[in-house]
PDB file of C-alpha atoms in Angstrom:
ATOM      1  CA  MET A  19      61.934  84.619 123.725  1.00  0.00           C
ATOM      2  CA  ALA A  20      58.735  84.969 121.725  1.00  0.00           C
ATOM      3  CA  GLY A  21      59.115  86.867 118.486  1.00  0.00           C
ATOM      4  CA  THR A  22      62.943  86.422 118.723  1.00  0.00           C
ATOM      5  CA  GLN A  23      65.397  83.979 117.237  1.00  0.00           C
ATOM      6  CA  ARG A  24      69.137  83.767 117.627  1.00  0.00           C
ATOM      7  CA  GLN A  25      70.883  82.356 114.541  1.00  0.00           C
ATOM      8  CA  GLY A  26      74.658  82.386 114.417  1.00  0.00           C
ATOM      9  CA  ARG A  27      75.886  85.973 114.405  1.00  0.00           C
ATOM     10  CA  PHE A  28      72.347  87.493 114.283  1.00  0.00           C
ATOM     11  CA  THR A  29      69.450  87.897 116.682  1.00  0.00           C
ATOM     12  CA  PHE A  30      66.299  88.304 114.590  1.00  0.00           C
ATOM     13  CA  PHE A  31      63.133  89.760 116.042  1.00  0.00           C
ATOM     14  CA  TRP A  32      59.744  91.006 114.889  1.00  0.00           C
ATOM     15  CA  LYS A  33      56.237  91.410 116.259  1.00  0.00           C
ATOM     16  CA  GLU A  34      55.334  92.985 119.555  1.00  0.00           C
ATOM     17  CA  GLU A  35      55.935  89.717 121.538  1.00  0.00           C
ATOM     18  CA  SER A  36      59.635  90.398 121.151  1.00  0.00           C
ATOM     19  CA  PRO A  37      61.195  92.589 123.786  1.00  0.00           C
ATOM     20  CA  PHE A  38      63.058  94.433 121.008  1.00  0.00           C
ATOM     21  CA  SER A  39      59.988  95.474 119.181  1.00  0.00           C
ATOM     22  CA  GLN A  40      58.948  99.159 119.331  1.00  0.00           C
ATOM     23  CA  TRP A  41      55.426  97.831 120.022  1.00  0.00           C
ATOM     24  CA  HIS A  42      56.433  95.619 123.011  1.00  0.00           C
ATOM     25  CA  ARG A  43      54.606  96.803 126.186  1.00  0.00           C
ATOM     26  CA  SER A  44      57.183  98.422 128.408  1.00  0.00           C
ATOM     27  CA  GLU A  45      56.477 101.105 130.897  1.00  0.00           C
ATOM     28  CA  PHE A  46      59.082 103.851 131.316  1.00  0.00           C
ATOM     29  CA  VAL A  47      59.347 107.551 132.089  1.00  0.00           C
ATOM     30  CA  VAL A  48      61.378 110.269 130.384  1.00  0.00           C
ATOM     31  CA  ASP A  49      61.303 113.783 131.742  1.00  0.00           C
ATOM     32  CA  GLY A  50      58.222 113.073 133.823  1.00  0.00           C
ATOM     33  CA  VAL A  51      56.268 111.679 130.831  1.00  0.00           C
ATOM     34  CA  HIS A  52      54.988 108.141 131.054  1.00  0.00           C
ATOM     35  CA  TYR A  53      55.339 105.840 127.999  1.00  0.00           C
ATOM     36  CA  GLY A  54      53.817 102.426 127.405  1.00  0.00           C
ATOM     37  CA  CYS A  55      56.153 101.420 124.539  1.00  0.00           C
ATOM     38  CA  THR A  56      58.907 102.841 122.455  1.00  0.00           C
ATOM     39  CA  GLU A  57      56.608 103.255 119.489  1.00  0.00           C
ATOM     40  CA  GLN A  58      54.797 105.833 121.516  1.00  0.00           C
ATOM     41  CA  TYR A  59      58.121 107.476 122.422  1.00  0.00           C
ATOM     42  CA  MET A  60      59.168 107.633 118.860  1.00  0.00           C
ATOM     43  CA  MET A  61      55.961 109.075 117.526  1.00  0.00           C
ATOM     44  CA  ALA A  62      55.906 111.656 120.354  1.00  0.00           C
ATOM     45  CA  GLY A  63      59.512 112.466 119.522  1.00  0.00           C
ATOM     46  CA  LYS A  64      58.504 112.971 115.910  1.00  0.00           C
ATOM     47  CA  ALA A  65      55.686 115.355 116.926  1.00  0.00           C
ATOM     48  CA  ARG A  66      58.146 117.224 119.153  1.00  0.00           C
ATOM     49  CA  VAL A  67      60.775 117.522 116.352  1.00  0.00           C
ATOM     50  CA  PHE A  68      58.166 119.199 114.197  1.00  0.00           C
ATOM     51  CA  GLY A  69      56.535 121.270 116.886  1.00  0.00           C
ATOM     52  CA  ASP A  70      53.035 119.516 116.512  1.00  0.00           C
ATOM     53  CA  MET A  71      51.803 119.735 120.104  1.00  0.00           C
ATOM     54  CA  GLU A  72      48.249 118.801 119.119  1.00  0.00           C
ATOM     55  CA  VAL A  73      49.327 115.482 117.592  1.00  0.00           C
ATOM     56  CA  LEU A  74      51.812 115.002 120.476  1.00  0.00           C
ATOM     57  CA  ALA A  75      48.965 115.210 123.044  1.00  0.00           C
ATOM     58  CA  SER A  76      47.006 112.681 121.036  1.00  0.00           C
ATOM     59  CA  ILE A  77      49.937 110.281 120.908  1.00  0.00           C
ATOM     60  CA  LEU A  78      50.418 110.535 124.695  1.00  0.00           C
ATOM     61  CA  LYS A  79      46.739 109.821 125.356  1.00  0.00           C
ATOM     62  CA  THR A  80      46.518 106.579 123.325  1.00  0.00           C
ATOM     63  CA  SER A  81      47.920 103.291 124.524  1.00  0.00           C
ATOM     64  CA  ALA A  82      47.628 101.367 121.205  1.00  0.00           C
ATOM     65  CA  PRO A  83      50.912 101.288 119.220  1.00  0.00           C
ATOM     66  CA  LYS A  84      49.070 100.998 115.882  1.00  0.00           C
ATOM     67  CA  ALA A  85      47.122 104.159 116.661  1.00  0.00           C
ATOM     68  CA  GLN A  86      50.335 105.872 117.831  1.00  0.00           C
ATOM     69  CA  LYS A  87      51.899 105.071 114.429  1.00  0.00           C
ATOM     70  CA  ALA A  88      48.932 106.374 112.588  1.00  0.00           C
ATOM     71  CA  LEU A  89      48.966 109.633 114.611  1.00  0.00           C
ATOM     72  CA  GLY A  90      52.771 109.935 113.861  1.00  0.00           C
ATOM     73  CA  ARG A  91      51.879 109.908 110.194  1.00  0.00           C
ATOM     74  CA  LYS A  92      49.692 113.021 110.756  1.00  0.00           C
ATOM     75  CA  VAL A  93      52.335 115.151 112.238  1.00  0.00           C
ATOM     76  CA  ARG A  94      52.154 118.564 110.651  1.00  0.00           C
ATOM     77  CA  ASN A  95      55.244 120.459 109.182  1.00  0.00           C
ATOM     78  CA  PHE A  96      56.886 117.018 108.621  1.00  0.00           C
ATOM     79  CA  ASP A  97      60.161 117.247 106.632  1.00  0.00           C
ATOM     80  CA  ALA A  98      61.641 113.957 105.539  1.00  0.00           C
ATOM     81  CA  ALA A  99      65.294 115.246 105.648  1.00  0.00           C
ATOM     82  CA  THR A 100      64.876 116.567 109.080  1.00  0.00           C
ATOM     83  CA  TRP A 101      63.259 113.369 110.351  1.00  0.00           C
ATOM     84  CA  GLU A 102      66.147 111.358 108.759  1.00  0.00           C
ATOM     85  CA  ARG A 103      68.650 113.407 110.738  1.00  0.00           C
ATOM     86  CA  GLU A 104      66.703 112.997 114.013  1.00  0.00           C
ATOM     87  CA  ARG A 105      65.034 109.541 113.944  1.00  0.00           C
ATOM     88  CA  GLU A 106      67.790 107.415 115.114  1.00  0.00           C
ATOM     89  CA  ARG A 107      68.556 109.673 118.070  1.00  0.00           C
ATOM     90  CA  VAL A 108      64.912 109.705 119.114  1.00  0.00           C
ATOM     91  CA  VAL A 109      64.665 105.878 118.851  1.00  0.00           C
ATOM     92  CA  HIS A 110      67.977 105.489 120.713  1.00  0.00           C
ATOM     93  CA  GLU A 111      66.782 107.758 123.573  1.00  0.00           C
ATOM     94  CA  GLY A 112      63.498 105.832 123.938  1.00  0.00           C
ATOM     95  CA  ASN A 113      65.050 102.442 123.945  1.00  0.00           C
ATOM     96  CA  ARG A 114      67.780 103.575 126.371  1.00  0.00           C
ATOM     97  CA  ALA A 115      64.961 104.507 128.784  1.00  0.00           C
ATOM     98  CA  LYS A 116      63.109 101.337 128.033  1.00  0.00           C
ATOM     99  CA  PHE A 117      66.025  99.007 128.760  1.00  0.00           C
ATOM    100  CA  THR A 118      67.456 100.878 131.646  1.00  0.00           C
ATOM    101  CA  GLN A 119      64.135 101.059 133.551  1.00  0.00           C
ATOM    102  CA  ASN A 120      63.044  97.419 132.930  1.00  0.00           C
ATOM    103  CA  ALA A 121      65.572  94.945 134.365  1.00  0.00           C
ATOM    104  CA  SER A 122      63.944  91.930 132.545  1.00  0.00           C
ATOM    105  CA  LEU A 123      64.048  93.718 129.208  1.00  0.00           C
ATOM    106  CA  LEU A 124      67.717  94.704 129.816  1.00  0.00           C
ATOM    107  CA  GLU A 125      68.510  91.109 130.586  1.00  0.00           C
ATOM    108  CA  ALA A 126      67.093  90.065 127.237  1.00  0.00           C
ATOM    109  CA  LEU A 127      69.098  92.833 125.453  1.00  0.00           C
ATOM    110  CA  LEU A 128      72.393  91.920 127.237  1.00  0.00           C
ATOM    111  CA  ALA A 129      71.817  88.195 126.356  1.00  0.00           C
ATOM    112  CA  THR A 130      72.165  89.126 122.684  1.00  0.00           C
ATOM    113  CA  ALA A 131      75.808  90.151 123.157  1.00  0.00           C
ATOM    114  CA  GLY A 132      78.020  88.980 120.269  1.00  0.00           C
ATOM    115  CA  THR A 133      75.218  89.207 117.776  1.00  0.00           C
ATOM    116  CA  GLU A 134      73.846  91.803 115.476  1.00  0.00           C
ATOM    117  CA  LEU A 135      70.199  92.615 116.186  1.00  0.00           C
ATOM    118  CA  VAL A 136      68.035  92.464 113.040  1.00  0.00           C
ATOM    119  CA  GLU A 137      64.373  93.489 112.700  1.00  0.00           C
ATOM    120  CA  ALA A 138      62.968  90.732 110.514  1.00  0.00           C
ATOM    121  CA  SER A 139      60.066  92.646 109.256  1.00  0.00           C
ATOM    122  CA  PRO A 140      59.134  91.677 105.689  1.00  0.00           C
ATOM    123  CA  MET A 141      57.311  94.965 105.333  1.00  0.00           C
ATOM    124  CA  ASP A 142      59.628  97.498 106.891  1.00  0.00           C
ATOM    125  CA  ARG A 143      62.570  98.503 104.798  1.00  0.00           C
ATOM    126  CA  ILE A 144      63.626 101.444 106.932  1.00  0.00           C
ATOM    127  CA  TRP A 145      63.691 100.108 110.478  1.00  0.00           C
ATOM    128  CA  GLY A 146      63.858  96.524 109.387  1.00  0.00           C
ATOM    129  CA  VAL A 147      65.491  94.452 106.623  1.00  0.00           C
ATOM    130  CA  GLY A 148      62.420  93.800 104.488  1.00  0.00           C
ATOM    131  CA  LEU A 149      62.789  90.044 105.003  1.00  0.00           C
ATOM    132  CA  SER A 150      61.081  87.569 107.363  1.00  0.00           C
ATOM    133  CA  MET A 151      62.961  85.286 109.760  1.00  0.00           C
ATOM    134  CA  ASP A 152      62.325  82.181 107.609  1.00  0.00           C
ATOM    135  CA  ASN A 153      63.658  83.810 104.389  1.00  0.00           C
ATOM    136  CA  PRO A 154      67.054  82.191 103.641  1.00  0.00           C
ATOM    137  CA  ASN A 155      68.406  85.572 102.372  1.00  0.00           C
ATOM    138  CA  ILE A 156      68.130  87.001 105.897  1.00  0.00           C
ATOM    139  CA  GLN A 157      71.449  85.368 106.780  1.00  0.00           C
ATOM    140  CA  ASP A 158      73.178  87.548 104.142  1.00  0.00           C
ATOM    141  CA  PRO A 159      73.216  91.303 104.844  1.00  0.00           C
ATOM    142  CA  SER A 160      74.071  91.969 101.193  1.00  0.00           C
ATOM    143  CA  LYS A 161      70.688  90.598 100.365  1.00  0.00           C
ATOM    144  CA  TRP A 162      68.690  92.607 102.886  1.00  0.00           C
ATOM    145  CA  ARG A 163      66.073  94.866 101.257  1.00  0.00           C
ATOM    146  CA  GLY A 164      66.119  97.305 104.170  1.00  0.00           C
ATOM    147  CA  LEU A 165      68.318  99.512 106.217  1.00  0.00           C
ATOM    148  CA  ASN A 166      67.740  97.682 109.600  1.00  0.00           C
ATOM    149  CA  LEU A 167      67.907 101.011 111.562  1.00  0.00           C
ATOM    150  CA  LEU A 168      66.130  99.549 114.563  1.00  0.00           C
ATOM    151  CA  GLY A 169      68.505  96.670 114.736  1.00  0.00           C
ATOM    152  CA  LYS A 170      71.509  99.012 114.392  1.00  0.00           C
ATOM    153  CA  VAL A 171      70.191 101.300 117.092  1.00  0.00           C
ATOM    154  CA  LEU A 172      69.642  98.408 119.493  1.00  0.00           C
ATOM    155  CA  THR A 173      72.965  96.793 118.720  1.00  0.00           C
ATOM    156  CA  ARG A 174      74.735 100.202 119.439  1.00  0.00           C
ATOM    157  CA  LEU A 175      72.678 100.777 122.633  1.00  0.00           C
ATOM    158  CA  ARG A 176      73.677  97.304 123.929  1.00  0.00           C
ATOM    159  CA  GLU A 177      77.262  97.964 123.331  1.00  0.00           C
ATOM    160  CA  ASP A 178      76.958 101.450 124.926  1.00  0.00           C
ATOM    161  CA  LEU A 179      75.300  99.911 128.016  1.00  0.00           C
ATOM    162  CA  ILE A 180      77.944  97.126 128.334  1.00  0.00           C
ATOM    163  CA  ALA A 181      80.713  99.797 128.011  1.00  0.00           C
ATOM    164  CA  GLU A 182      79.026 101.936 130.724  1.00  0.00           C
ATOM    165  CA  GLY A 183      78.842  98.913 133.064  1.00  0.00           C
ATOM    166  CA  ILE A 184      74.983  99.016 133.151  1.00  0.00           C
ATOM    167  CA  THR A 185      73.834  95.670 134.571  1.00  0.00           C
ATOM    168  CA  VAL A 186      70.602  94.044 135.410  1.00  0.00           C
ATOM    169  CA  ALA A 187      71.506  94.280 139.139  1.00  0.00           C
ATOM    170  CA  SER A 188      72.157  98.045 138.853  1.00  0.00           C
ATOM    171  CA  VAL A 189      68.857  98.603 137.007  1.00  0.00           C
ATOM    172  CA  SER A 190      66.974  96.539 139.575  1.00  0.00           C
ATOM    173  CA  ALA A 191      68.652  98.346 142.478  1.00  0.00           C
ATOM    174  CA  SER A 192      67.871 101.740 140.867  1.00  0.00           C
ATOM    175  CA  ARG A 193      64.242 100.746 140.282  1.00  0.00           C
ATOM    176  CA  ALA A 194      63.903  99.573 143.977  1.00  0.00           C
ATOM    177  CA  SER A 195      65.289 102.915 145.266  1.00  0.00           C
ATOM    178  CA  THR A 196      62.967 104.992 143.086  1.00  0.00           C
ATOM    179  CA  HIS A 197      59.928 102.655 143.403  1.00  0.00           C
ATOM    180  CA  PRO A 198      60.153 100.941 146.859  1.00  0.00           C
ATOM    181  CA  ALA A 199      56.955  99.048 146.232  1.00  0.00           C
ATOM    182  CA  ALA A 200      58.624  97.371 143.320  1.00  0.00           C
ATOM    183  CA  ALA A 201      61.559  96.204 145.398  1.00  0.00           C
ATOM    184  CA  PRO A 202      61.760  92.403 146.067  1.00  0.00           C
ATOM    185  CA  GLY A 203      60.291  91.343 149.359  1.00  0.00           C
ATOM    186  CA  ARG A 204      58.113  94.413 149.880  1.00  0.00           C
TER     187      ARG A 204
END
C-alpha cells in the first residue's frame, strides 16, 4: 500500500496515498452530508463543536484537504480544552463512516490486525508521532515525539469493527443494497 509500511508490531502510514491518512480521497455520507475525506469531516466537526456555521459551510464546499485544514484553523469561538475533549470522538466517527462505506478501505484496515497503527508524520506531534518512517526511533514508542492520536483512533476503530463482526463482504453487500448501480455485475 502506498504511504504505508508494516514493520513488526506496527503499521506506519503517512501522506494522502495511504488509506489511513485523513487526506486520502474517500467518499462517504454522514447524516445526509457528503464528505470527500476524513480531514473534511474532522474540520466540519470542529466547526460544529464551536457553532461556526459560516466556516462549516466553507469547509463543506471545498474539496482540497489542505484548504479544509486551513479553514478549520479559522473556526471562531475555538477553545483548546473543549477541542481536546471532542477531537478523538469526531475523528473516530468520521473514520468509522469512511471505512464502513468503502469496502476496499475496510479491507486495508482489517489487514493491519495484530499491529498498532502509527501516523509517521515528522511534523505532527498530536495526531502523529513526530517521526518519519525511516527514523530508527520510530520502532520505540518511548522515543516518539508525538501522541499518535490518529493511529490510536484507527487501531481502536479496527478492533471495534472486528468485535462487531463488520466484514468487507457485509460492507460490500450494504453498499450494493443502498447503491444498486455500485453492485457487481450491474
